């Protein structure tokens, strides 16, 4: 008989599907017992922990609960508070009691995809995130900038002339450059200062934030490829409510680190979850040990049989309201 009780969860040493399953179910039981909001949600669904033996038995907490409730799974002091960059309504809040876990997650994840952080020049074009406080994305990119061995690494708001100069100089010195930018700002820069830097790695994230008309990721990448002279545009998929990120190195297809898993749920029946196909995106993030590791996002996507996936849009507000169980704090 397989035992699911694991005394010492080690999210960053997942070696197999069985490893992931054992850790996920053990973490579910821990969070069922220690996370008041998640516990109440599971009880509303009449979930009994002893009957949870597969990943698709685990309930996924609707992500908007992070806007209305304090989602925590321990009694430790809160050291950091991260807030979402939503353009309207309440913002999601992630109460962090172990910032070292977040740092280990995003650094280990990045280096799985790109190699040593110190080897890159990091240029951050993230104005909407810089303008607000408590951004988990800014915290991450700031850590990359400080770790970089290159003095050119820096954040930029709207000083495009300086960014253009740094891009050209670093490229001429054959340095490896990552331009980490929010979509609308990358488009603005590419339209005003079209350049050709074929080896430049552009990692887009965050969408238009109400600054420009929303377009498909494919349209965005075509425009950025033309504006920067690159062959592929990379993407980062992360959110305030999670500790981990997925990356796409080309074609808009994301891959997860070993401690993160994406599942698809039926929009009309949110308890119906599968490993591939089209629908709404559920995420298991084992690095979310002190929050909630099982999140039902409002994103729509498709998972392929090789486990890569695309993020294709958002669920409408009416669909969100129609498929969630909401309740008041005690």
PDB file of C-alpha atoms in Angstrom:
ATOM      1  CA  UNK A   1       0.000   0.000   0.000  1.00  0.00           C
ATOM      2  CA  UNK A   2       1.332   3.467  -0.932  1.00  0.00           C
ATOM      3  CA  UNK A   3       1.611   5.859   2.010  1.00  0.00           C
ATOM      4  CA  UNK A   4       0.910   9.545   1.385  1.00  0.00           C
ATOM      5  CA  UNK A   5       2.151  10.904   4.679  1.00  0.00           C
ATOM      6  CA  UNK A   6       5.520  12.577   4.059  1.00  0.00           C
ATOM      7  CA  UNK A   7       7.049  14.270   7.090  1.00  0.00           C
ATOM      8  CA  UNK A   8       9.536  16.401   5.155  1.00  0.00           C
ATOM      9  CA  UNK A   9       8.174  17.714   1.880  1.00  0.00           C
ATOM     10  CA  UNK A  10      10.948  18.453  -0.612  1.00  0.00           C
ATOM     11  CA  UNK A  11       9.341  20.165  -3.554  1.00  0.00           C
ATOM     12  CA  UNK A  12      12.574  20.866  -5.424  1.00  0.00           C
ATOM     13  CA  UNK A  13      13.734  17.256  -5.643  1.00  0.00           C
ATOM     14  CA  UNK A  14      10.851  15.767  -7.605  1.00  0.00           C
ATOM     15  CA  UNK A  15      12.250  12.973  -9.790  1.00  0.00           C
ATOM     16  CA  UNK A  16       9.144  11.240 -11.163  1.00  0.00           C
ATOM     17  CA  UNK A  17       5.373  11.359 -11.563  1.00  0.00           C
ATOM     18  CA  UNK A  18       5.043   9.166  -8.483  1.00  0.00           C
ATOM     19  CA  UNK A  19       7.253  11.560  -6.520  1.00  0.00           C
ATOM     20  CA  UNK A  20       5.015  14.439  -7.531  1.00  0.00           C
ATOM     21  CA  UNK A  21       1.838  12.566  -6.675  1.00  0.00           C
ATOM     22  CA  UNK A  22       3.076  11.509  -3.225  1.00  0.00           C
ATOM     23  CA  UNK A  23       4.231  15.032  -2.368  1.00  0.00           C
ATOM     24  CA  UNK A  24       1.066  16.630  -3.732  1.00  0.00           C
ATOM     25  CA  UNK A  25      -1.299  14.405  -1.757  1.00  0.00           C
ATOM     26  CA  UNK A  26       0.777  14.793   1.402  1.00  0.00           C
ATOM     27  CA  UNK A  27       0.719  18.578   0.953  1.00  0.00           C
ATOM     28  CA  UNK A  28      -3.038  18.488   0.322  1.00  0.00           C
ATOM     29  CA  UNK A  29      -3.575  16.756   3.669  1.00  0.00           C
ATOM     30  CA  UNK A  30      -1.316  19.244   5.415  1.00  0.00           C
ATOM     31  CA  UNK A  31      -3.139  22.227   3.914  1.00  0.00           C
ATOM     32  CA  UNK A  32      -6.557  20.676   4.558  1.00  0.00           C
ATOM     33  CA  UNK A  33      -5.630  20.600   8.248  1.00  0.00           C
ATOM     34  CA  UNK A  34      -3.876  23.993   8.465  1.00  0.00           C
ATOM     35  CA  UNK A  35      -5.517  26.316   5.932  1.00  0.00           C
ATOM     36  CA  UNK A  36      -8.871  27.516   7.289  1.00  0.00           C
ATOM     37  CA  UNK A  37     -10.223  28.817   3.985  1.00  0.00           C
ATOM     38  CA  UNK A  38      -9.139  25.765   2.021  1.00  0.00           C
ATOM     39  CA  UNK A  39     -10.520  23.491   4.744  1.00  0.00           C
ATOM     40  CA  UNK A  40     -13.929  25.177   4.567  1.00  0.00           C
ATOM     41  CA  UNK A  41     -13.934  25.002   0.772  1.00  0.00           C
ATOM     42  CA  UNK A  42     -13.111  21.279   0.821  1.00  0.00           C
ATOM     43  CA  UNK A  43     -15.830  20.623   3.373  1.00  0.00           C
ATOM     44  CA  UNK A  44     -18.379  22.436   1.223  1.00  0.00           C
ATOM     45  CA  UNK A  45     -17.442  19.989  -1.522  1.00  0.00           C
ATOM     46  CA  UNK A  46     -17.760  17.118   1.001  1.00  0.00           C
ATOM     47  CA  UNK A  47     -14.140  16.084   0.446  1.00  0.00           C
ATOM     48  CA  UNK A  48     -12.707  13.531   2.862  1.00  0.00           C
ATOM     49  CA  UNK A  49      -8.884  13.528   2.943  1.00  0.00           C
ATOM     50  CA  UNK A  50      -8.750   9.760   3.442  1.00  0.00           C
ATOM     51  CA  UNK A  51     -10.473   9.313   0.070  1.00  0.00           C
ATOM     52  CA  UNK A  52      -8.019  11.526  -1.861  1.00  0.00           C
ATOM     53  CA  UNK A  53      -5.619   9.122  -3.565  1.00  0.00           C
ATOM     54  CA  UNK A  54      -5.175  10.658  -7.020  1.00  0.00           C
ATOM     55  CA  UNK A  55      -4.329  14.169  -8.205  1.00  0.00           C
ATOM     56  CA  UNK A  56      -7.743  14.635  -9.798  1.00  0.00           C
ATOM     57  CA  UNK A  57      -9.379  13.950  -6.414  1.00  0.00           C
ATOM     58  CA  UNK A  58      -7.785  17.102  -4.950  1.00  0.00           C
ATOM     59  CA  UNK A  59     -10.036  20.209  -4.863  1.00  0.00           C
ATOM     60  CA  UNK A  60      -8.636  23.342  -6.518  1.00  0.00           C
ATOM     61  CA  UNK A  61      -9.308  26.625  -4.738  1.00  0.00           C
ATOM     62  CA  UNK A  62     -10.772  29.342  -7.037  1.00  0.00           C
ATOM     63  CA  UNK A  63      -8.071  31.950  -7.479  1.00  0.00           C
ATOM     64  CA  UNK A  64     -10.353  34.891  -6.678  1.00  0.00           C
ATOM     65  CA  UNK A  65     -10.407  33.775  -3.044  1.00  0.00           C
ATOM     66  CA  UNK A  66      -6.989  35.460  -2.821  1.00  0.00           C
ATOM     67  CA  UNK A  67      -8.869  38.748  -3.314  1.00  0.00           C
ATOM     68  CA  UNK A  68     -11.381  38.169  -0.525  1.00  0.00           C
ATOM     69  CA  UNK A  69      -9.678  35.913   2.035  1.00  0.00           C
ATOM     70  CA  UNK A  70      -6.331  35.501   3.757  1.00  0.00           C
ATOM     71  CA  UNK A  71      -4.980  32.253   2.303  1.00  0.00           C
ATOM     72  CA  UNK A  72      -2.342  30.892   4.692  1.00  0.00           C
ATOM     73  CA  UNK A  73      -1.373  27.398   5.809  1.00  0.00           C
ATOM     74  CA  UNK A  74       0.694  28.104   8.892  1.00  0.00           C
ATOM     75  CA  UNK A  75       0.886  30.366  11.935  1.00  0.00           C
ATOM     76  CA  UNK A  76       4.297  31.874  11.243  1.00  0.00           C
ATOM     77  CA  UNK A  77       4.798  35.625  11.027  1.00  0.00           C
ATOM     78  CA  UNK A  78       4.220  37.186   7.602  1.00  0.00           C
ATOM     79  CA  UNK A  79       7.497  38.596   6.234  1.00  0.00           C
ATOM     80  CA  UNK A  80       6.319  39.802   2.807  1.00  0.00           C
ATOM     81  CA  UNK A  81       3.049  40.704   1.143  1.00  0.00           C
ATOM     82  CA  UNK A  82       2.732  40.440  -2.636  1.00  0.00           C
ATOM     83  CA  UNK A  83      -0.150  42.096  -4.472  1.00  0.00           C
ATOM     84  CA  UNK A  84      -1.413  41.519  -8.006  1.00  0.00           C
ATOM     85  CA  UNK A  85      -1.289  44.156 -10.722  1.00  0.00           C
ATOM     86  CA  UNK A  86      -4.996  43.965 -11.552  1.00  0.00           C
ATOM     87  CA  UNK A  87      -6.312  47.051 -13.307  1.00  0.00           C
ATOM     88  CA  UNK A  88      -9.710  47.027 -11.610  1.00  0.00           C
ATOM     89  CA  UNK A  89     -11.429  45.703  -8.489  1.00  0.00           C
ATOM     90  CA  UNK A  90      -9.735  44.091  -5.522  1.00  0.00           C
ATOM     91  CA  UNK A  91      -6.169  42.874  -5.857  1.00  0.00           C
ATOM     92  CA  UNK A  92      -5.038  39.365  -5.022  1.00  0.00           C
ATOM     93  CA  UNK A  93      -2.757  39.172  -2.005  1.00  0.00           C
ATOM     94  CA  UNK A  94      -0.213  36.472  -1.214  1.00  0.00           C
ATOM     95  CA  UNK A  95       0.890  36.524   2.441  1.00  0.00           C
ATOM     96  CA  UNK A  96       4.436  35.145   2.521  1.00  0.00           C
ATOM     97  CA  UNK A  97       5.932  33.672   5.666  1.00  0.00           C
ATOM     98  CA  UNK A  98       8.958  32.053   4.005  1.00  0.00           C
ATOM     99  CA  UNK A  99      10.496  34.349   1.389  1.00  0.00           C
ATOM    100  CA  UNK A 100      13.497  32.016   1.021  1.00  0.00           C
ATOM    101  CA  UNK A 101      11.160  29.395  -0.439  1.00  0.00           C
ATOM    102  CA  UNK A 102      10.027  31.846  -3.114  1.00  0.00           C
ATOM    103  CA  UNK A 103      13.611  32.832  -3.915  1.00  0.00           C
ATOM    104  CA  UNK A 104      14.708  29.203  -4.189  1.00  0.00           C
ATOM    105  CA  UNK A 105      11.729  28.412  -6.419  1.00  0.00           C
ATOM    106  CA  UNK A 106      12.189  31.197  -8.979  1.00  0.00           C
ATOM    107  CA  UNK A 107      15.982  30.900  -9.084  1.00  0.00           C
ATOM    108  CA  UNK A 108      15.984  27.111  -9.454  1.00  0.00           C
ATOM    109  CA  UNK A 109      13.221  27.319 -12.056  1.00  0.00           C
ATOM    110  CA  UNK A 110      14.967  29.985 -14.146  1.00  0.00           C
ATOM    111  CA  UNK A 111      18.256  28.113 -14.177  1.00  0.00           C
ATOM    112  CA  UNK A 112      16.535  24.896 -15.273  1.00  0.00           C
ATOM    113  CA  UNK A 113      15.495  26.713 -18.450  1.00  0.00           C
ATOM    114  CA  UNK A 114      18.332  29.186 -19.031  1.00  0.00           C
ATOM    115  CA  UNK A 115      21.392  28.222 -17.027  1.00  0.00           C
ATOM    116  CA  UNK A 116      23.290  30.359 -14.461  1.00  0.00           C
ATOM    117  CA  UNK A 117      21.632  33.696 -13.667  1.00  0.00           C
ATOM    118  CA  UNK A 118      25.004  35.423 -13.278  1.00  0.00           C
ATOM    119  CA  UNK A 119      25.807  34.893 -16.962  1.00  0.00           C
ATOM    120  CA  UNK A 120      23.118  37.262 -18.242  1.00  0.00           C
ATOM    121  CA  UNK A 121      22.565  40.991 -18.547  1.00  0.00           C
ATOM    122  CA  UNK A 122      19.026  41.509 -17.201  1.00  0.00           C
ATOM    123  CA  UNK A 123      17.067  44.482 -18.490  1.00  0.00           C
ATOM    124  CA  UNK A 124      13.660  44.952 -16.873  1.00  0.00           C
ATOM    125  CA  UNK A 125      11.018  46.836 -18.867  1.00  0.00           C
ATOM    126  CA  UNK A 126       8.159  46.507 -16.378  1.00  0.00           C
ATOM    127  CA  UNK A 127       6.718  50.011 -15.833  1.00  0.00           C
ATOM    128  CA  UNK A 128       3.246  49.051 -14.586  1.00  0.00           C
ATOM    129  CA  UNK A 129       4.811  46.721 -12.023  1.00  0.00           C
ATOM    130  CA  UNK A 130       7.411  49.324 -10.983  1.00  0.00           C
ATOM    131  CA  UNK A 131       4.675  51.909 -10.419  1.00  0.00           C
ATOM    132  CA  UNK A 132       2.935  49.750  -7.829  1.00  0.00           C
ATOM    133  CA  UNK A 133       4.414  48.311  -4.659  1.00  0.00           C
ATOM    134  CA  UNK A 134       4.585  44.688  -3.538  1.00  0.00           C
ATOM    135  CA  UNK A 135       5.003  43.043  -6.960  1.00  0.00           C
ATOM    136  CA  UNK A 136       6.303  39.465  -6.822  1.00  0.00           C
ATOM    137  CA  UNK A 137       7.534  39.839 -10.429  1.00  0.00           C
ATOM    138  CA  UNK A 138       9.618  42.907  -9.551  1.00  0.00           C
ATOM    139  CA  UNK A 139      11.009  41.052  -6.538  1.00  0.00           C
ATOM    140  CA  UNK A 140      12.088  38.194  -8.825  1.00  0.00           C
ATOM    141  CA  UNK A 141      13.642  40.297 -11.588  1.00  0.00           C
ATOM    142  CA  UNK A 142      15.364  42.510  -8.996  1.00  0.00           C
ATOM    143  CA  UNK A 143      16.983  39.372  -7.567  1.00  0.00           C
ATOM    144  CA  UNK A 144      18.175  38.425 -11.070  1.00  0.00           C
ATOM    145  CA  UNK A 145      19.591  41.927 -11.629  1.00  0.00           C
ATOM    146  CA  UNK A 146      21.483  41.845  -8.332  1.00  0.00           C
ATOM    147  CA  UNK A 147      22.849  38.361  -9.067  1.00  0.00           C
ATOM    148  CA  UNK A 148      23.996  39.272 -12.572  1.00  0.00           C
ATOM    149  CA  UNK A 149      27.734  39.747 -13.074  1.00  0.00           C
ATOM    150  CA  UNK A 150      27.077  42.573 -15.534  1.00  0.00           C
ATOM    151  CA  UNK A 151      26.854  46.262 -14.576  1.00  0.00           C
ATOM    152  CA  UNK A 152      24.372  46.944 -17.406  1.00  0.00           C
ATOM    153  CA  UNK A 153      21.614  45.021 -15.581  1.00  0.00           C
ATOM    154  CA  UNK A 154      18.905  47.497 -14.578  1.00  0.00           C
ATOM    155  CA  UNK A 155      15.189  48.351 -14.493  1.00  0.00           C
ATOM    156  CA  UNK A 156      13.638  50.849 -16.909  1.00  0.00           C
ATOM    157  CA  UNK A 157      10.399  52.841 -16.685  1.00  0.00           C
ATOM    158  CA  UNK A 158      10.068  54.955 -19.834  1.00  0.00           C
ATOM    159  CA  UNK A 159      13.677  55.883 -20.580  1.00  0.00           C
ATOM    160  CA  UNK A 160      13.696  54.138 -23.944  1.00  0.00           C
ATOM    161  CA  UNK A 161      16.734  56.074 -25.216  1.00  0.00           C
ATOM    162  CA  UNK A 162      18.880  54.703 -22.417  1.00  0.00           C
ATOM    163  CA  UNK A 163      17.494  51.188 -22.903  1.00  0.00           C
ATOM    164  CA  UNK A 164      18.291  51.360 -26.619  1.00  0.00           C
ATOM    165  CA  UNK A 165      21.858  52.488 -25.872  1.00  0.00           C
ATOM    166  CA  UNK A 166      22.428  49.700 -23.335  1.00  0.00           C
ATOM    167  CA  UNK A 167      21.003  47.071 -25.696  1.00  0.00           C
ATOM    168  CA  UNK A 168      23.351  48.150 -28.477  1.00  0.00           C
ATOM    169  CA  UNK A 169      26.461  48.358 -26.276  1.00  0.00           C
ATOM    170  CA  UNK A 170      25.857  45.009 -24.539  1.00  0.00           C
ATOM    171  CA  UNK A 171      25.133  43.355 -27.889  1.00  0.00           C
ATOM    172  CA  UNK A 172      28.316  44.773 -29.435  1.00  0.00           C
ATOM    173  CA  UNK A 173      30.260  43.258 -26.517  1.00  0.00           C
ATOM    174  CA  UNK A 174      28.656  39.864 -27.314  1.00  0.00           C
ATOM    175  CA  UNK A 175      26.985  39.673 -23.914  1.00  0.00           C
ATOM    176  CA  UNK A 176      24.006  37.407 -23.278  1.00  0.00           C
ATOM    177  CA  UNK A 177      21.021  39.697 -22.780  1.00  0.00           C
ATOM    178  CA  UNK A 178      17.560  39.016 -21.374  1.00  0.00           C
ATOM    179  CA  UNK A 179      14.967  41.755 -21.796  1.00  0.00           C
ATOM    180  CA  UNK A 180      12.206  40.963 -19.315  1.00  0.00           C
ATOM    181  CA  UNK A 181       9.189  43.055 -20.250  1.00  0.00           C
ATOM    182  CA  UNK A 182       5.464  43.541 -19.899  1.00  0.00           C
ATOM    183  CA  UNK A 183       3.792  43.096 -23.287  1.00  0.00           C
ATOM    184  CA  UNK A 184       2.501  46.618 -23.902  1.00  0.00           C
ATOM    185  CA  UNK A 185       5.865  48.238 -23.011  1.00  0.00           C
ATOM    186  CA  UNK A 186       7.781  45.867 -25.289  1.00  0.00           C
ATOM    187  CA  UNK A 187       5.413  46.780 -28.133  1.00  0.00           C
ATOM    188  CA  UNK A 188       5.835  50.513 -27.423  1.00  0.00           C
ATOM    189  CA  UNK A 189       9.614  50.205 -27.496  1.00  0.00           C
ATOM    190  CA  UNK A 190       9.662  48.046 -30.642  1.00  0.00           C
ATOM    191  CA  UNK A 191       7.401  50.522 -32.490  1.00  0.00           C
ATOM    192  CA  UNK A 192       9.489  53.568 -31.537  1.00  0.00           C
ATOM    193  CA  UNK A 193      12.971  52.044 -31.712  1.00  0.00           C
ATOM    194  CA  UNK A 194      13.031  49.060 -34.083  1.00  0.00           C
ATOM    195  CA  UNK A 195      16.423  47.333 -33.910  1.00  0.00           C
ATOM    196  CA  UNK A 196      17.993  44.056 -34.941  1.00  0.00           C
ATOM    197  CA  UNK A 197      19.596  41.994 -32.150  1.00  0.00           C
ATOM    198  CA  UNK A 198      19.165  38.414 -33.251  1.00  0.00           C
ATOM    199  CA  UNK A 199      20.585  36.823 -30.086  1.00  0.00           C
ATOM    200  CA  UNK A 200      18.509  38.952 -27.714  1.00  0.00           C
ATOM    201  CA  UNK A 201      16.245  36.887 -25.421  1.00  0.00           C
ATOM    202  CA  UNK A 202      12.946  38.694 -24.906  1.00  0.00           C
ATOM    203  CA  UNK A 203      10.757  37.277 -22.143  1.00  0.00           C
ATOM    204  CA  UNK A 204       7.276  38.792 -22.317  1.00  0.00           C
ATOM    205  CA  UNK A 205       4.833  38.618 -19.456  1.00  0.00           C
ATOM    206  CA  UNK A 206       1.836  40.371 -18.020  1.00  0.00           C
ATOM    207  CA  UNK A 207      -0.325  41.275 -21.023  1.00  0.00           C
ATOM    208  CA  UNK A 208      -1.532  44.756 -21.943  1.00  0.00           C
ATOM    209  CA  UNK A 209      -2.720  45.860 -18.481  1.00  0.00           C
ATOM    210  CA  UNK A 210      -5.420  48.006 -20.095  1.00  0.00           C
ATOM    211  CA  UNK A 211      -2.810  50.133 -21.887  1.00  0.00           C
ATOM    212  CA  UNK A 212      -3.342  48.622 -25.348  1.00  0.00           C
ATOM    213  CA  UNK A 213      -5.913  46.493 -27.127  1.00  0.00           C
ATOM    214  CA  UNK A 214      -5.533  42.829 -26.210  1.00  0.00           C
ATOM    215  CA  UNK A 215      -4.153  40.684 -29.031  1.00  0.00           C
ATOM    216  CA  UNK A 216      -3.290  36.997 -29.273  1.00  0.00           C
ATOM    217  CA  UNK A 217       0.115  35.821 -28.108  1.00  0.00           C
ATOM    218  CA  UNK A 218       0.922  34.802 -31.665  1.00  0.00           C
ATOM    219  CA  UNK A 219       0.162  38.326 -32.951  1.00  0.00           C
ATOM    220  CA  UNK A 220       2.242  39.823 -30.141  1.00  0.00           C
ATOM    221  CA  UNK A 221       5.211  37.603 -30.917  1.00  0.00           C
ATOM    222  CA  UNK A 222       5.082  38.383 -34.646  1.00  0.00           C
ATOM    223  CA  UNK A 223       5.199  42.120 -33.902  1.00  0.00           C
ATOM    224  CA  UNK A 224       8.033  41.747 -31.395  1.00  0.00           C
ATOM    225  CA  UNK A 225      10.045  39.520 -33.730  1.00  0.00           C
ATOM    226  CA  UNK A 226       9.750  42.193 -36.402  1.00  0.00           C
ATOM    227  CA  UNK A 227      10.603  45.042 -34.003  1.00  0.00           C
ATOM    228  CA  UNK A 228      13.656  43.380 -32.454  1.00  0.00           C
ATOM    229  CA  UNK A 229      14.858  41.222 -35.349  1.00  0.00           C
ATOM    230  CA  UNK A 230      14.627  38.033 -33.271  1.00  0.00           C
ATOM    231  CA  UNK A 231      13.502  34.573 -34.382  1.00  0.00           C
ATOM    232  CA  UNK A 232      11.635  33.540 -31.223  1.00  0.00           C
ATOM    233  CA  UNK A 233       9.966  35.389 -28.361  1.00  0.00           C
ATOM    234  CA  UNK A 234      10.021  33.760 -24.943  1.00  0.00           C
ATOM    235  CA  UNK A 235       7.209  34.009 -22.389  1.00  0.00           C
ATOM    236  CA  UNK A 236       6.885  33.700 -18.624  1.00  0.00           C
ATOM    237  CA  UNK A 237       3.660  32.463 -17.017  1.00  0.00           C
ATOM    238  CA  UNK A 238       3.443  33.310 -13.358  1.00  0.00           C
ATOM    239  CA  UNK A 239       1.106  35.026 -10.928  1.00  0.00           C
ATOM    240  CA  UNK A 240       0.974  36.647  -7.516  1.00  0.00           C
ATOM    241  CA  UNK A 241      -0.793  33.621  -6.044  1.00  0.00           C
ATOM    242  CA  UNK A 242       1.965  31.170  -7.033  1.00  0.00           C
ATOM    243  CA  UNK A 243       5.611  30.734  -6.075  1.00  0.00           C
ATOM    244  CA  UNK A 244       6.632  29.073  -9.361  1.00  0.00           C
ATOM    245  CA  UNK A 245       6.775  30.075 -13.014  1.00  0.00           C
ATOM    246  CA  UNK A 246       6.428  28.328 -16.363  1.00  0.00           C
ATOM    247  CA  UNK A 247       8.505  29.392 -19.369  1.00  0.00           C
ATOM    248  CA  UNK A 248       7.982  29.195 -23.102  1.00  0.00           C
ATOM    249  CA  UNK A 249      11.129  29.344 -25.227  1.00  0.00           C
ATOM    250  CA  UNK A 250       9.226  29.448 -28.526  1.00  0.00           C
ATOM    251  CA  UNK A 251       5.796  29.062 -30.143  1.00  0.00           C
ATOM    252  CA  UNK A 252       3.954  30.103 -26.967  1.00  0.00           C
ATOM    253  CA  UNK A 253       4.110  26.578 -25.509  1.00  0.00           C
ATOM    254  CA  UNK A 254       4.891  26.545 -21.807  1.00  0.00           C
ATOM    255  CA  UNK A 255       6.804  23.990 -19.772  1.00  0.00           C
ATOM    256  CA  UNK A 256       6.737  23.683 -15.973  1.00  0.00           C
ATOM    257  CA  UNK A 257       9.503  22.957 -13.484  1.00  0.00           C
ATOM    258  CA  UNK A 258       9.227  19.441 -11.951  1.00  0.00           C
ATOM    259  CA  UNK A 259       7.415  20.706  -8.813  1.00  0.00           C
ATOM    260  CA  UNK A 260       4.626  22.414 -10.773  1.00  0.00           C
ATOM    261  CA  UNK A 261       1.840  20.715 -12.737  1.00  0.00           C
ATOM    262  CA  UNK A 262      -0.885  22.075 -14.998  1.00  0.00           C
ATOM    263  CA  UNK A 263      -4.262  20.370 -15.404  1.00  0.00           C
ATOM    264  CA  UNK A 264      -7.373  21.223 -17.404  1.00  0.00           C
ATOM    265  CA  UNK A 265     -10.835  21.538 -15.863  1.00  0.00           C
ATOM    266  CA  UNK A 266     -14.174  21.540 -17.606  1.00  0.00           C
ATOM    267  CA  UNK A 267     -15.561  25.102 -17.542  1.00  0.00           C
ATOM    268  CA  UNK A 268     -19.117  23.842 -17.065  1.00  0.00           C
ATOM    269  CA  UNK A 269     -18.149  21.190 -14.512  1.00  0.00           C
ATOM    270  CA  UNK A 270     -15.141  22.506 -12.542  1.00  0.00           C
ATOM    271  CA  UNK A 271     -14.721  19.255 -10.601  1.00  0.00           C
ATOM    272  CA  UNK A 272     -13.996  17.382 -13.841  1.00  0.00           C
ATOM    273  CA  UNK A 273     -10.210  17.566 -14.290  1.00  0.00           C
ATOM    274  CA  UNK A 274      -7.956  15.967 -16.917  1.00  0.00           C
ATOM    275  CA  UNK A 275      -4.291  15.825 -17.901  1.00  0.00           C
ATOM    276  CA  UNK A 276      -4.713  17.208 -21.423  1.00  0.00           C
ATOM    277  CA  UNK A 277      -7.198  18.916 -23.696  1.00  0.00           C
ATOM    278  CA  UNK A 278      -8.874  22.342 -23.740  1.00  0.00           C
ATOM    279  CA  UNK A 279     -10.522  24.151 -20.870  1.00  0.00           C
ATOM    280  CA  UNK A 280      -9.728  26.231 -17.803  1.00  0.00           C
ATOM    281  CA  UNK A 281      -6.293  25.937 -16.208  1.00  0.00           C
ATOM    282  CA  UNK A 282      -5.691  24.382 -12.789  1.00  0.00           C
ATOM    283  CA  UNK A 283      -2.223  24.526 -11.264  1.00  0.00           C
ATOM    284  CA  UNK A 284      -0.502  22.475  -8.574  1.00  0.00           C
ATOM    285  CA  UNK A 285       2.502  24.394  -7.257  1.00  0.00           C
ATOM    286  CA  UNK A 286       4.278  22.402  -4.554  1.00  0.00           C
ATOM    287  CA  UNK A 287       6.394  25.458  -3.691  1.00  0.00           C
ATOM    288  CA  UNK A 288       3.176  27.033  -2.314  1.00  0.00           C
ATOM    289  CA  UNK A 289       3.641  25.086   0.899  1.00  0.00           C
ATOM    290  CA  UNK A 290       2.602  27.948   3.200  1.00  0.00           C
ATOM    291  CA  UNK A 291      -0.319  29.198   1.096  1.00  0.00           C
ATOM    292  CA  UNK A 292      -2.457  26.943  -1.116  1.00  0.00           C
ATOM    293  CA  UNK A 293      -0.790  24.665  -3.654  1.00  0.00           C
ATOM    294  CA  UNK A 294      -3.964  23.846  -5.597  1.00  0.00           C
ATOM    295  CA  UNK A 295      -5.278  26.786  -7.623  1.00  0.00           C
ATOM    296  CA  UNK A 296      -8.136  26.993 -10.135  1.00  0.00           C
ATOM    297  CA  UNK A 297      -7.080  29.941 -12.301  1.00  0.00           C
ATOM    298  CA  UNK A 298      -9.287  32.076 -14.535  1.00  0.00           C
ATOM    299  CA  UNK A 299      -7.124  31.336 -17.574  1.00  0.00           C
ATOM    300  CA  UNK A 300      -8.179  29.211 -20.535  1.00  0.00           C
ATOM    301  CA  UNK A 301      -5.667  26.988 -22.278  1.00  0.00           C
ATOM    302  CA  UNK A 302      -4.804  23.705 -23.876  1.00  0.00           C
ATOM    303  CA  UNK A 303      -2.508  20.952 -22.604  1.00  0.00           C
ATOM    304  CA  UNK A 304      -0.846  18.686 -25.150  1.00  0.00           C
ATOM    305  CA  UNK A 305       0.214  15.073 -24.732  1.00  0.00           C
ATOM    306  CA  UNK A 306       3.877  16.083 -24.291  1.00  0.00           C
ATOM    307  CA  UNK A 307       2.693  18.113 -21.206  1.00  0.00           C
ATOM    308  CA  UNK A 308       3.428  21.465 -22.833  1.00  0.00           C
ATOM    309  CA  UNK A 309       0.518  23.905 -22.843  1.00  0.00           C
ATOM    310  CA  UNK A 310      -0.733  27.206 -24.165  1.00  0.00           C
ATOM    311  CA  UNK A 311      -2.568  30.005 -22.351  1.00  0.00           C
ATOM    312  CA  UNK A 312      -5.238  31.316 -24.698  1.00  0.00           C
ATOM    313  CA  UNK A 313      -7.347  33.812 -22.771  1.00  0.00           C
ATOM    314  CA  UNK A 314      -9.514  34.387 -19.727  1.00  0.00           C
ATOM    315  CA  UNK A 315     -12.837  33.036 -18.506  1.00  0.00           C
ATOM    316  CA  UNK A 316     -15.620  35.617 -18.507  1.00  0.00           C
ATOM    317  CA  UNK A 317     -16.901  37.014 -15.202  1.00  0.00           C
ATOM    318  CA  UNK A 318     -20.274  35.304 -15.697  1.00  0.00           C
ATOM    319  CA  UNK A 319     -18.600  31.924 -16.133  1.00  0.00           C
ATOM    320  CA  UNK A 320     -16.525  32.517 -12.996  1.00  0.00           C
ATOM    321  CA  UNK A 321     -19.600  33.361 -10.931  1.00  0.00           C
ATOM    322  CA  UNK A 322     -21.457  30.353 -12.267  1.00  0.00           C
ATOM    323  CA  UNK A 323     -18.981  27.683 -11.211  1.00  0.00           C
ATOM    324  CA  UNK A 324     -17.650  28.716  -7.790  1.00  0.00           C
ATOM    325  CA  UNK A 325     -18.748  28.040  -4.238  1.00  0.00           C
ATOM    326  CA  UNK A 326     -18.387  31.269  -2.289  1.00  0.00           C
ATOM    327  CA  UNK A 327     -18.693  31.720   1.446  1.00  0.00           C
ATOM    328  CA  UNK A 328     -18.058  34.322   4.155  1.00  0.00           C
ATOM    329  CA  UNK A 329     -15.227  34.409   6.653  1.00  0.00           C
ATOM    330  CA  UNK A 330     -16.017  33.058  10.093  1.00  0.00           C
TER     331      UNK A 330
END
